[in-house]
C-alpha cells in the first residue's frame, strides 16, 4: 500500500473520531480550487534521480512477522503468533532477531535456536532446542521496495518546491480541527483542556506552535500535490477512486459502505470523504508519474 503523506489522513481520522463521539465535524473540503502559483513554486518532477531501495531487514527495523515454534516437530505452547518486532530490541530469544537480518518481505526463515538456561517466562522451555519458522510480511510497514522508492522520489520532488505563503482557509481549518480534536479527547477522558496539556507536559504556547507547524507542513504537501497534478494534467481516475474507497474500508475495519455509515455515521456521499478519496487517488497517480519518470542511479 502506498504511504499516505497528506493532511487528508489527519482530516478523515478526525472526521471519523468526531462522528464516533456523536459530534458533528466541519465539512471541510481541501481541494485548493484556486490558482496556487501565488502560494507555491512547483519543483522538478520529471527525471528525478534516486538510488533504488533495498527492502532488507537491518538493525532497528520494525519487522511484521508470523512465527511458529516447534520442539521435536511439535508446536509448543506460546510459540506461535504474529508480531511487529523491532530488530535489536531483545524481545525474542538470542538468535531470533539476528536470524532475520538480510532477509526481505515474503521470505520464510527457519531458525534453529536454544532457549536460555535461565529462561523465566516459560521455565519448562529453559535450555531446550527449538525451531522457529518465520514469515516476513513487512519491513517498517513497507511490503515492496517500490514503496520506499516512492517515498524517496516524492521527498525529492517536495523539497524542490518552494512555499511562498500558506492559504488562509486551509491553514485556519487544520489548526481548528487539531484544537477541536484534542479538546474532545480531553473531554472524553474527563479532563479540561488545560489538564490535558499539563498531563502531556506541554504549555498552551508550545501546543499552538506545534499545531501551526503541523498545519504548515501538511498544507505544503497538499499544495505540492495539487500543483503537480494540475501541471501534468492528471485527474482522479475511476479505478484509483475505487481503490481508495476499498483502502479506506480496510483501514477502518468495515466490510462495505453500509457498515461504514453505521459505525461512523458517514457515507461516501459526504463531501469530506469524497475529498479524501480524490486526494488519495490523485496521490497514487502522481506517485506513478514520478516513479515512471525518475532515473535510477548506482550507489
PDB file of C-alpha atoms in Angstrom:
ATOM      1  CA  UNK A   1       0.000   0.000   0.000  1.00  0.00           C
ATOM      2  CA  UNK A   2       1.325   3.432  -0.878  1.00  0.00           C
ATOM      3  CA  UNK A   3       2.235   5.652   2.039  1.00  0.00           C
ATOM      4  CA  UNK A   4      -0.260   8.411   2.744  1.00  0.00           C
ATOM      5  CA  UNK A   5       1.642  11.655   3.138  1.00  0.00           C
ATOM      6  CA  UNK A   6      -1.124  14.241   3.065  1.00  0.00           C
ATOM      7  CA  UNK A   7      -3.179  16.098   5.637  1.00  0.00           C
ATOM      8  CA  UNK A   8      -6.270  14.322   4.320  1.00  0.00           C
ATOM      9  CA  UNK A   9      -5.315  11.355   6.504  1.00  0.00           C
ATOM     10  CA  UNK A  10      -5.438  13.533   9.582  1.00  0.00           C
ATOM     11  CA  UNK A  11      -8.644  15.155   8.409  1.00  0.00           C
ATOM     12  CA  UNK A  12     -10.570  11.953   7.778  1.00  0.00           C
ATOM     13  CA  UNK A  13      -9.375  10.466  11.082  1.00  0.00           C
ATOM     14  CA  UNK A  14     -10.692  13.500  12.891  1.00  0.00           C
ATOM     15  CA  UNK A  15     -13.963  13.437  10.980  1.00  0.00           C
ATOM     16  CA  UNK A  16     -14.494   9.809  11.951  1.00  0.00           C
ATOM     17  CA  UNK A  17     -13.475  10.451  15.558  1.00  0.00           C
ATOM     18  CA  UNK A  18     -15.975  13.259  15.896  1.00  0.00           C
ATOM     19  CA  UNK A  19     -18.668  11.148  14.238  1.00  0.00           C
ATOM     20  CA  UNK A  20     -17.990   8.204  16.539  1.00  0.00           C
ATOM     21  CA  UNK A  21     -18.384  10.515  19.541  1.00  0.00           C
ATOM     22  CA  UNK A  22     -21.708  11.768  18.263  1.00  0.00           C
ATOM     23  CA  UNK A  23     -20.349  15.196  17.341  1.00  0.00           C
ATOM     24  CA  UNK A  24     -20.621  16.964  14.034  1.00  0.00           C
ATOM     25  CA  UNK A  25     -17.378  17.855  12.362  1.00  0.00           C
ATOM     26  CA  UNK A  26     -16.799  20.709   9.938  1.00  0.00           C
ATOM     27  CA  UNK A  27     -17.485  19.501   6.423  1.00  0.00           C
ATOM     28  CA  UNK A  28     -14.233  20.978   5.147  1.00  0.00           C
ATOM     29  CA  UNK A  29     -13.021  20.208   1.640  1.00  0.00           C
ATOM     30  CA  UNK A  30      -9.332  20.543   0.843  1.00  0.00           C
ATOM     31  CA  UNK A  31      -9.365  20.846  -2.934  1.00  0.00           C
ATOM     32  CA  UNK A  32      -7.309  24.043  -3.280  1.00  0.00           C
ATOM     33  CA  UNK A  33      -9.671  25.171  -6.030  1.00  0.00           C
ATOM     34  CA  UNK A  34      -7.780  28.330  -6.929  1.00  0.00           C
ATOM     35  CA  UNK A  35      -4.556  29.424  -8.605  1.00  0.00           C
ATOM     36  CA  UNK A  36      -1.723  28.010  -6.490  1.00  0.00           C
ATOM     37  CA  UNK A  37       1.054  29.915  -8.244  1.00  0.00           C
ATOM     38  CA  UNK A  38       0.927  32.713  -5.644  1.00  0.00           C
ATOM     39  CA  UNK A  39       1.292  30.146  -2.835  1.00  0.00           C
ATOM     40  CA  UNK A  40       3.860  27.634  -4.101  1.00  0.00           C
ATOM     41  CA  UNK A  41       6.501  27.325  -6.804  1.00  0.00           C
ATOM     42  CA  UNK A  42       6.340  23.850  -8.320  1.00  0.00           C
ATOM     43  CA  UNK A  43       9.523  21.812  -8.304  1.00  0.00           C
ATOM     44  CA  UNK A  44      11.013  19.458 -10.873  1.00  0.00           C
ATOM     45  CA  UNK A  45       9.059  16.236 -11.194  1.00  0.00           C
ATOM     46  CA  UNK A  46      10.472  14.697 -14.379  1.00  0.00           C
ATOM     47  CA  UNK A  47      13.875  12.994 -14.329  1.00  0.00           C
ATOM     48  CA  UNK A  48      14.368  12.872 -10.556  1.00  0.00           C
ATOM     49  CA  UNK A  49      17.495  10.845  -9.782  1.00  0.00           C
ATOM     50  CA  UNK A  50      17.375   8.309  -6.945  1.00  0.00           C
ATOM     51  CA  UNK A  51      19.157   5.245  -5.629  1.00  0.00           C
ATOM     52  CA  UNK A  52      16.863   2.190  -5.861  1.00  0.00           C
ATOM     53  CA  UNK A  53      15.867   0.978  -2.414  1.00  0.00           C
ATOM     54  CA  UNK A  54      16.665  -2.387  -0.887  1.00  0.00           C
ATOM     55  CA  UNK A  55      13.930  -3.794   1.301  1.00  0.00           C
ATOM     56  CA  UNK A  56      16.046  -5.965   3.597  1.00  0.00           C
ATOM     57  CA  UNK A  57      15.898  -6.400   7.368  1.00  0.00           C
ATOM     58  CA  UNK A  58      18.537  -4.498   9.305  1.00  0.00           C
ATOM     59  CA  UNK A  59      19.142  -3.384  12.884  1.00  0.00           C
ATOM     60  CA  UNK A  60      16.443  -1.043  14.159  1.00  0.00           C
ATOM     61  CA  UNK A  61      13.810  -2.062  11.600  1.00  0.00           C
ATOM     62  CA  UNK A  62      10.271  -2.929  12.631  1.00  0.00           C
ATOM     63  CA  UNK A  63       9.538  -6.294  11.035  1.00  0.00           C
ATOM     64  CA  UNK A  64       5.976  -7.597  10.840  1.00  0.00           C
ATOM     65  CA  UNK A  65       6.138 -11.377  11.180  1.00  0.00           C
ATOM     66  CA  UNK A  66       4.119 -14.553  11.606  1.00  0.00           C
ATOM     67  CA  UNK A  67       6.018 -17.200  13.540  1.00  0.00           C
ATOM     68  CA  UNK A  68       5.592 -20.731  14.826  1.00  0.00           C
ATOM     69  CA  UNK A  69       7.890 -22.550  17.248  1.00  0.00           C
ATOM     70  CA  UNK A  70       8.428 -26.310  17.258  1.00  0.00           C
ATOM     71  CA  UNK A  71      10.158 -28.731  19.602  1.00  0.00           C
ATOM     72  CA  UNK A  72      10.842 -32.162  18.147  1.00  0.00           C
ATOM     73  CA  UNK A  73       8.449 -31.280  15.304  1.00  0.00           C
ATOM     74  CA  UNK A  74       5.554 -30.381  17.625  1.00  0.00           C
ATOM     75  CA  UNK A  75       4.328 -26.831  18.142  1.00  0.00           C
ATOM     76  CA  UNK A  76       4.887 -25.727  21.727  1.00  0.00           C
ATOM     77  CA  UNK A  77       2.615 -23.507  23.814  1.00  0.00           C
ATOM     78  CA  UNK A  78       3.179 -19.798  23.364  1.00  0.00           C
ATOM     79  CA  UNK A  79       5.442 -20.315  20.379  1.00  0.00           C
ATOM     80  CA  UNK A  80       3.022 -19.222  17.658  1.00  0.00           C
ATOM     81  CA  UNK A  81       1.781 -15.753  16.832  1.00  0.00           C
ATOM     82  CA  UNK A  82       2.107 -12.514  14.881  1.00  0.00           C
ATOM     83  CA  UNK A  83       4.254  -9.608  15.993  1.00  0.00           C
ATOM     84  CA  UNK A  84       5.746  -6.277  14.957  1.00  0.00           C
ATOM     85  CA  UNK A  85       9.321  -6.943  16.060  1.00  0.00           C
ATOM     86  CA  UNK A  86      11.958  -4.228  16.400  1.00  0.00           C
ATOM     87  CA  UNK A  87      15.275  -5.768  15.460  1.00  0.00           C
ATOM     88  CA  UNK A  88      17.719  -5.279  18.316  1.00  0.00           C
ATOM     89  CA  UNK A  89      15.039  -4.927  20.997  1.00  0.00           C
ATOM     90  CA  UNK A  90      15.764  -8.291  22.594  1.00  0.00           C
ATOM     91  CA  UNK A  91      12.067  -9.129  22.640  1.00  0.00           C
ATOM     92  CA  UNK A  92      12.767 -12.688  21.431  1.00  0.00           C
ATOM     93  CA  UNK A  93      15.425 -15.190  22.463  1.00  0.00           C
ATOM     94  CA  UNK A  94      19.020 -14.827  21.298  1.00  0.00           C
ATOM     95  CA  UNK A  95      19.493 -15.541  17.626  1.00  0.00           C
ATOM     96  CA  UNK A  96      15.882 -14.892  16.608  1.00  0.00           C
ATOM     97  CA  UNK A  97      16.235 -11.251  15.640  1.00  0.00           C
ATOM     98  CA  UNK A  98      19.731 -11.585  14.181  1.00  0.00           C
ATOM     99  CA  UNK A  99      18.497 -14.513  12.108  1.00  0.00           C
ATOM    100  CA  UNK A 100      16.109 -12.235  10.227  1.00  0.00           C
ATOM    101  CA  UNK A 101      18.736  -9.679   9.200  1.00  0.00           C
ATOM    102  CA  UNK A 102      19.331  -9.595   5.447  1.00  0.00           C
ATOM    103  CA  UNK A 103      16.018 -11.209   4.584  1.00  0.00           C
ATOM    104  CA  UNK A 104      13.199  -9.477   2.728  1.00  0.00           C
ATOM    105  CA  UNK A 105       9.402  -9.398   2.592  1.00  0.00           C
ATOM    106  CA  UNK A 106       7.885 -12.746   1.677  1.00  0.00           C
ATOM    107  CA  UNK A 107      10.837 -14.792   2.936  1.00  0.00           C
ATOM    108  CA  UNK A 108      10.246 -17.845   5.094  1.00  0.00           C
ATOM    109  CA  UNK A 109      13.087 -18.160   7.580  1.00  0.00           C
ATOM    110  CA  UNK A 110      13.910 -21.279   9.590  1.00  0.00           C
ATOM    111  CA  UNK A 111      15.775 -20.619  12.840  1.00  0.00           C
ATOM    112  CA  UNK A 112      17.401 -23.365  14.900  1.00  0.00           C
ATOM    113  CA  UNK A 113      17.685 -21.879  18.380  1.00  0.00           C
ATOM    114  CA  UNK A 114      18.103 -22.778  22.023  1.00  0.00           C
ATOM    115  CA  UNK A 115      16.224 -21.178  24.896  1.00  0.00           C
ATOM    116  CA  UNK A 116      18.442 -19.699  27.633  1.00  0.00           C
ATOM    117  CA  UNK A 117      19.177 -21.945  30.615  1.00  0.00           C
ATOM    118  CA  UNK A 118      17.671 -19.360  32.955  1.00  0.00           C
ATOM    119  CA  UNK A 119      14.569 -18.618  30.833  1.00  0.00           C
ATOM    120  CA  UNK A 120      11.951 -17.483  33.353  1.00  0.00           C
ATOM    121  CA  UNK A 121       8.986 -16.710  31.090  1.00  0.00           C
ATOM    122  CA  UNK A 122       8.446 -20.427  30.465  1.00  0.00           C
ATOM    123  CA  UNK A 123      10.709 -22.456  32.777  1.00  0.00           C
ATOM    124  CA  UNK A 124       9.797 -25.712  31.014  1.00  0.00           C
ATOM    125  CA  UNK A 125      11.483 -24.382  27.870  1.00  0.00           C
ATOM    126  CA  UNK A 126      14.721 -23.378  29.579  1.00  0.00           C
ATOM    127  CA  UNK A 127      17.719 -24.848  27.734  1.00  0.00           C
ATOM    128  CA  UNK A 128      15.516 -26.546  25.135  1.00  0.00           C
ATOM    129  CA  UNK A 129      16.400 -26.714  21.445  1.00  0.00           C
ATOM    130  CA  UNK A 130      13.635 -25.458  19.169  1.00  0.00           C
ATOM    131  CA  UNK A 131      12.939 -24.485  15.589  1.00  0.00           C
ATOM    132  CA  UNK A 132      11.124 -21.281  14.659  1.00  0.00           C
ATOM    133  CA  UNK A 133       9.542 -20.897  11.243  1.00  0.00           C
ATOM    134  CA  UNK A 134       9.097 -17.209  10.454  1.00  0.00           C
ATOM    135  CA  UNK A 135       7.358 -15.420   7.592  1.00  0.00           C
ATOM    136  CA  UNK A 136       8.305 -11.784   6.975  1.00  0.00           C
ATOM    137  CA  UNK A 137       5.220  -9.770   5.995  1.00  0.00           C
ATOM    138  CA  UNK A 138       6.546  -6.196   6.047  1.00  0.00           C
ATOM    139  CA  UNK A 139       9.605  -4.159   6.941  1.00  0.00           C
ATOM    140  CA  UNK A 140       8.883  -0.808   8.579  1.00  0.00           C
ATOM    141  CA  UNK A 141       5.335  -1.393   7.299  1.00  0.00           C
ATOM    142  CA  UNK A 142       6.534  -1.470   3.683  1.00  0.00           C
ATOM    143  CA  UNK A 143       5.780  -4.550   1.616  1.00  0.00           C
ATOM    144  CA  UNK A 144       7.619  -3.632  -1.601  1.00  0.00           C
ATOM    145  CA  UNK A 145      10.852  -1.826  -2.401  1.00  0.00           C
ATOM    146  CA  UNK A 146       8.864   0.373  -4.785  1.00  0.00           C
ATOM    147  CA  UNK A 147       7.053   1.875  -1.795  1.00  0.00           C
ATOM    148  CA  UNK A 148      10.405   3.019  -0.421  1.00  0.00           C
ATOM    149  CA  UNK A 149      11.327   4.414  -3.834  1.00  0.00           C
ATOM    150  CA  UNK A 150       8.038   6.310  -3.975  1.00  0.00           C
ATOM    151  CA  UNK A 151       8.757   7.952  -0.627  1.00  0.00           C
ATOM    152  CA  UNK A 152      12.308   8.899  -1.629  1.00  0.00           C
ATOM    153  CA  UNK A 153      11.237  10.294  -5.012  1.00  0.00           C
ATOM    154  CA  UNK A 154       8.278  12.183  -3.524  1.00  0.00           C
ATOM    155  CA  UNK A 155      10.571  13.737  -0.901  1.00  0.00           C
ATOM    156  CA  UNK A 156      12.974  14.883  -3.613  1.00  0.00           C
ATOM    157  CA  UNK A 157      10.138  16.449  -5.589  1.00  0.00           C
ATOM    158  CA  UNK A 158       8.574  18.007  -2.495  1.00  0.00           C
ATOM    159  CA  UNK A 159      11.804  19.590  -1.270  1.00  0.00           C
ATOM    160  CA  UNK A 160      12.330  21.130  -4.715  1.00  0.00           C
ATOM    161  CA  UNK A 161       9.040  23.018  -4.335  1.00  0.00           C
ATOM    162  CA  UNK A 162       9.080  26.402  -2.612  1.00  0.00           C
ATOM    163  CA  UNK A 163       6.214  27.630  -0.458  1.00  0.00           C
ATOM    164  CA  UNK A 164       5.540  31.335  -0.914  1.00  0.00           C
ATOM    165  CA  UNK A 165       2.742  31.610   1.655  1.00  0.00           C
ATOM    166  CA  UNK A 166       0.014  29.487   3.209  1.00  0.00           C
ATOM    167  CA  UNK A 167      -3.630  29.824   2.151  1.00  0.00           C
ATOM    168  CA  UNK A 168      -5.698  31.236   4.979  1.00  0.00           C
ATOM    169  CA  UNK A 169      -8.764  28.972   4.633  1.00  0.00           C
ATOM    170  CA  UNK A 170      -6.907  25.654   4.812  1.00  0.00           C
ATOM    171  CA  UNK A 171      -4.484  26.897   7.457  1.00  0.00           C
ATOM    172  CA  UNK A 172      -7.202  28.040   9.851  1.00  0.00           C
ATOM    173  CA  UNK A 173      -9.235  24.896   9.186  1.00  0.00           C
ATOM    174  CA  UNK A 174      -6.438  22.443  10.035  1.00  0.00           C
ATOM    175  CA  UNK A 175      -5.473  24.422  13.148  1.00  0.00           C
ATOM    176  CA  UNK A 176      -9.106  24.422  14.307  1.00  0.00           C
ATOM    177  CA  UNK A 177      -9.542  20.717  13.629  1.00  0.00           C
ATOM    178  CA  UNK A 178      -6.417  19.919  15.637  1.00  0.00           C
ATOM    179  CA  UNK A 179      -7.612  22.044  18.538  1.00  0.00           C
ATOM    180  CA  UNK A 180     -11.138  20.598  18.421  1.00  0.00           C
ATOM    181  CA  UNK A 181      -9.792  17.063  18.258  1.00  0.00           C
ATOM    182  CA  UNK A 182      -7.615  17.379  21.356  1.00  0.00           C
ATOM    183  CA  UNK A 183     -10.244  19.303  23.281  1.00  0.00           C
ATOM    184  CA  UNK A 184     -12.702  16.500  22.541  1.00  0.00           C
ATOM    185  CA  UNK A 185     -10.048  13.958  23.528  1.00  0.00           C
ATOM    186  CA  UNK A 186      -9.634  15.709  26.885  1.00  0.00           C
ATOM    187  CA  UNK A 187     -13.404  15.791  27.418  1.00  0.00           C
ATOM    188  CA  UNK A 188     -13.698  12.082  26.657  1.00  0.00           C
ATOM    189  CA  UNK A 189     -11.244  11.369  29.492  1.00  0.00           C
ATOM    190  CA  UNK A 190     -12.930  13.741  31.936  1.00  0.00           C
ATOM    191  CA  UNK A 191     -10.265  16.427  31.753  1.00  0.00           C
ATOM    192  CA  UNK A 192     -10.210  20.093  30.949  1.00  0.00           C
ATOM    193  CA  UNK A 193      -8.006  21.092  28.050  1.00  0.00           C
ATOM    194  CA  UNK A 194      -5.538  22.725  30.456  1.00  0.00           C
ATOM    195  CA  UNK A 195      -5.355  19.486  32.453  1.00  0.00           C
ATOM    196  CA  UNK A 196      -4.701  17.593  29.228  1.00  0.00           C
ATOM    197  CA  UNK A 197      -1.835  19.934  28.342  1.00  0.00           C
ATOM    198  CA  UNK A 198      -0.388  19.540  31.821  1.00  0.00           C
ATOM    199  CA  UNK A 199      -0.574  15.738  31.580  1.00  0.00           C
ATOM    200  CA  UNK A 200       1.212  15.938  28.216  1.00  0.00           C
ATOM    201  CA  UNK A 201       3.946  18.069  29.773  1.00  0.00           C
ATOM    202  CA  UNK A 202       3.394  20.978  27.398  1.00  0.00           C
ATOM    203  CA  UNK A 203       2.186  24.567  27.583  1.00  0.00           C
ATOM    204  CA  UNK A 204      -0.530  26.220  25.534  1.00  0.00           C
ATOM    205  CA  UNK A 205       2.105  28.220  23.686  1.00  0.00           C
ATOM    206  CA  UNK A 206       4.054  25.067  22.812  1.00  0.00           C
ATOM    207  CA  UNK A 207       0.853  23.292  21.757  1.00  0.00           C
ATOM    208  CA  UNK A 208      -0.122  26.184  19.487  1.00  0.00           C
ATOM    209  CA  UNK A 209       3.338  26.275  17.944  1.00  0.00           C
ATOM    210  CA  UNK A 210       3.249  22.515  17.251  1.00  0.00           C
ATOM    211  CA  UNK A 211      -0.217  22.742  15.696  1.00  0.00           C
ATOM    212  CA  UNK A 212       0.776  25.658  13.494  1.00  0.00           C
ATOM    213  CA  UNK A 213       3.950  23.897  12.353  1.00  0.00           C
ATOM    214  CA  UNK A 214       1.968  20.754  11.571  1.00  0.00           C
ATOM    215  CA  UNK A 215      -0.624  22.714   9.584  1.00  0.00           C
ATOM    216  CA  UNK A 216       2.106  24.362   7.525  1.00  0.00           C
ATOM    217  CA  UNK A 217       3.768  21.012   6.777  1.00  0.00           C
ATOM    218  CA  UNK A 218       0.534  19.328   5.718  1.00  0.00           C
ATOM    219  CA  UNK A 219      -0.649  22.241   3.581  1.00  0.00           C
ATOM    220  CA  UNK A 220       2.729  22.444   1.855  1.00  0.00           C
ATOM    221  CA  UNK A 221       2.490  18.786   0.832  1.00  0.00           C
ATOM    222  CA  UNK A 222      -1.115  19.185  -0.277  1.00  0.00           C
ATOM    223  CA  UNK A 223      -0.190  22.166  -2.439  1.00  0.00           C
ATOM    224  CA  UNK A 224       2.792  20.306  -3.882  1.00  0.00           C
ATOM    225  CA  UNK A 225       0.426  17.514  -4.907  1.00  0.00           C
ATOM    226  CA  UNK A 226      -2.205  19.750  -6.484  1.00  0.00           C
ATOM    227  CA  UNK A 227       0.411  21.854  -8.264  1.00  0.00           C
ATOM    228  CA  UNK A 228       1.902  18.692  -9.776  1.00  0.00           C
ATOM    229  CA  UNK A 229      -1.330  17.046 -10.927  1.00  0.00           C
ATOM    230  CA  UNK A 230      -2.612  20.274 -12.483  1.00  0.00           C
ATOM    231  CA  UNK A 231       0.656  20.927 -14.272  1.00  0.00           C
ATOM    232  CA  UNK A 232       0.721  17.319 -15.542  1.00  0.00           C
ATOM    233  CA  UNK A 233      -2.994  17.281 -16.430  1.00  0.00           C
ATOM    234  CA  UNK A 234      -3.836  14.417 -14.070  1.00  0.00           C
ATOM    235  CA  UNK A 235      -7.421  13.805 -12.978  1.00  0.00           C
ATOM    236  CA  UNK A 236      -8.576  11.184 -10.485  1.00  0.00           C
ATOM    237  CA  UNK A 237      -9.435   8.002 -12.396  1.00  0.00           C
ATOM    238  CA  UNK A 238     -12.425   5.813 -11.560  1.00  0.00           C
ATOM    239  CA  UNK A 239     -10.091   2.878 -10.920  1.00  0.00           C
ATOM    240  CA  UNK A 240      -7.986   4.798  -8.409  1.00  0.00           C
ATOM    241  CA  UNK A 241     -11.093   6.227  -6.719  1.00  0.00           C
ATOM    242  CA  UNK A 242     -12.410   2.689  -6.267  1.00  0.00           C
ATOM    243  CA  UNK A 243      -9.016   1.566  -4.926  1.00  0.00           C
ATOM    244  CA  UNK A 244      -9.039   4.482  -2.491  1.00  0.00           C
ATOM    245  CA  UNK A 245     -12.516   3.548  -1.279  1.00  0.00           C
ATOM    246  CA  UNK A 246     -11.525  -0.072  -0.712  1.00  0.00           C
ATOM    247  CA  UNK A 247      -8.397   1.050   1.160  1.00  0.00           C
ATOM    248  CA  UNK A 248     -10.482   3.290   3.415  1.00  0.00           C
ATOM    249  CA  UNK A 249     -12.915   0.473   4.224  1.00  0.00           C
ATOM    250  CA  UNK A 250      -9.995  -1.827   5.043  1.00  0.00           C
ATOM    251  CA  UNK A 251      -8.242   0.824   7.137  1.00  0.00           C
ATOM    252  CA  UNK A 252     -11.305   1.418   9.291  1.00  0.00           C
ATOM    253  CA  UNK A 253     -12.154  -2.265   9.629  1.00  0.00           C
ATOM    254  CA  UNK A 254     -15.525  -2.369   7.880  1.00  0.00           C
ATOM    255  CA  UNK A 255     -16.809  -4.577   5.092  1.00  0.00           C
ATOM    256  CA  UNK A 256     -18.799  -2.133   2.990  1.00  0.00           C
ATOM    257  CA  UNK A 257     -20.309   1.347   2.730  1.00  0.00           C
ATOM    258  CA  UNK A 258     -23.360   0.357   4.771  1.00  0.00           C
ATOM    259  CA  UNK A 259     -21.230  -0.738   7.728  1.00  0.00           C
ATOM    260  CA  UNK A 260     -19.055   2.370   7.337  1.00  0.00           C
ATOM    261  CA  UNK A 261     -22.134   4.557   7.706  1.00  0.00           C
ATOM    262  CA  UNK A 262     -23.468   2.517  10.625  1.00  0.00           C
ATOM    263  CA  UNK A 263     -20.212   2.623  12.596  1.00  0.00           C
ATOM    264  CA  UNK A 264     -19.014   6.137  11.801  1.00  0.00           C
ATOM    265  CA  UNK A 265     -22.199   7.965  10.842  1.00  0.00           C
ATOM    266  CA  UNK A 266     -20.788   8.985   7.467  1.00  0.00           C
ATOM    267  CA  UNK A 267     -21.164   7.677   3.947  1.00  0.00           C
ATOM    268  CA  UNK A 268     -19.264   8.081   0.728  1.00  0.00           C
ATOM    269  CA  UNK A 269     -21.510  10.946  -0.349  1.00  0.00           C
ATOM    270  CA  UNK A 270     -20.090  13.077   2.465  1.00  0.00           C
ATOM    271  CA  UNK A 271     -18.050  15.872   0.893  1.00  0.00           C
ATOM    272  CA  UNK A 272     -15.109  15.374   3.217  1.00  0.00           C
ATOM    273  CA  UNK A 273     -14.979  11.646   2.494  1.00  0.00           C
ATOM    274  CA  UNK A 274     -15.207  12.283  -1.251  1.00  0.00           C
ATOM    275  CA  UNK A 275     -12.389  14.805  -0.919  1.00  0.00           C
ATOM    276  CA  UNK A 276     -10.267  12.251   0.929  1.00  0.00           C
ATOM    277  CA  UNK A 277     -10.846   9.652  -1.771  1.00  0.00           C
ATOM    278  CA  UNK A 278      -9.999  12.100  -4.542  1.00  0.00           C
ATOM    279  CA  UNK A 279      -6.786  13.203  -2.859  1.00  0.00           C
ATOM    280  CA  UNK A 280      -5.715   9.608  -2.284  1.00  0.00           C
ATOM    281  CA  UNK A 281      -6.412   8.751  -5.934  1.00  0.00           C
ATOM    282  CA  UNK A 282      -4.513  11.816  -7.145  1.00  0.00           C
ATOM    283  CA  UNK A 283      -1.594  10.993  -4.863  1.00  0.00           C
ATOM    284  CA  UNK A 284      -1.326   7.456  -6.198  1.00  0.00           C
ATOM    285  CA  UNK A 285      -1.435   8.676  -9.794  1.00  0.00           C
ATOM    286  CA  UNK A 286       1.128  11.376  -9.038  1.00  0.00           C
ATOM    287  CA  UNK A 287       3.447   8.808  -7.444  1.00  0.00           C
ATOM    288  CA  UNK A 288       3.104   6.615 -10.543  1.00  0.00           C
ATOM    289  CA  UNK A 289       4.097   9.576 -12.726  1.00  0.00           C
ATOM    290  CA  UNK A 290       7.058  10.467 -10.518  1.00  0.00           C
ATOM    291  CA  UNK A 291       8.402   6.898 -10.360  1.00  0.00           C
ATOM    292  CA  UNK A 292       7.888   6.184 -14.068  1.00  0.00           C
ATOM    293  CA  UNK A 293       9.864   9.299 -14.986  1.00  0.00           C
ATOM    294  CA  UNK A 294      12.556   9.014 -12.316  1.00  0.00           C
ATOM    295  CA  UNK A 295      16.124   7.997 -13.152  1.00  0.00           C
ATOM    296  CA  UNK A 296      17.747   5.245 -11.037  1.00  0.00           C
ATOM    297  CA  UNK A 297      21.435   5.746 -10.356  1.00  0.00           C
ATOM    298  CA  UNK A 298      24.057   3.388  -8.974  1.00  0.00           C
ATOM    299  CA  UNK A 299      25.188   3.719  -5.364  1.00  0.00           C
TER     300      UNK A 299
END
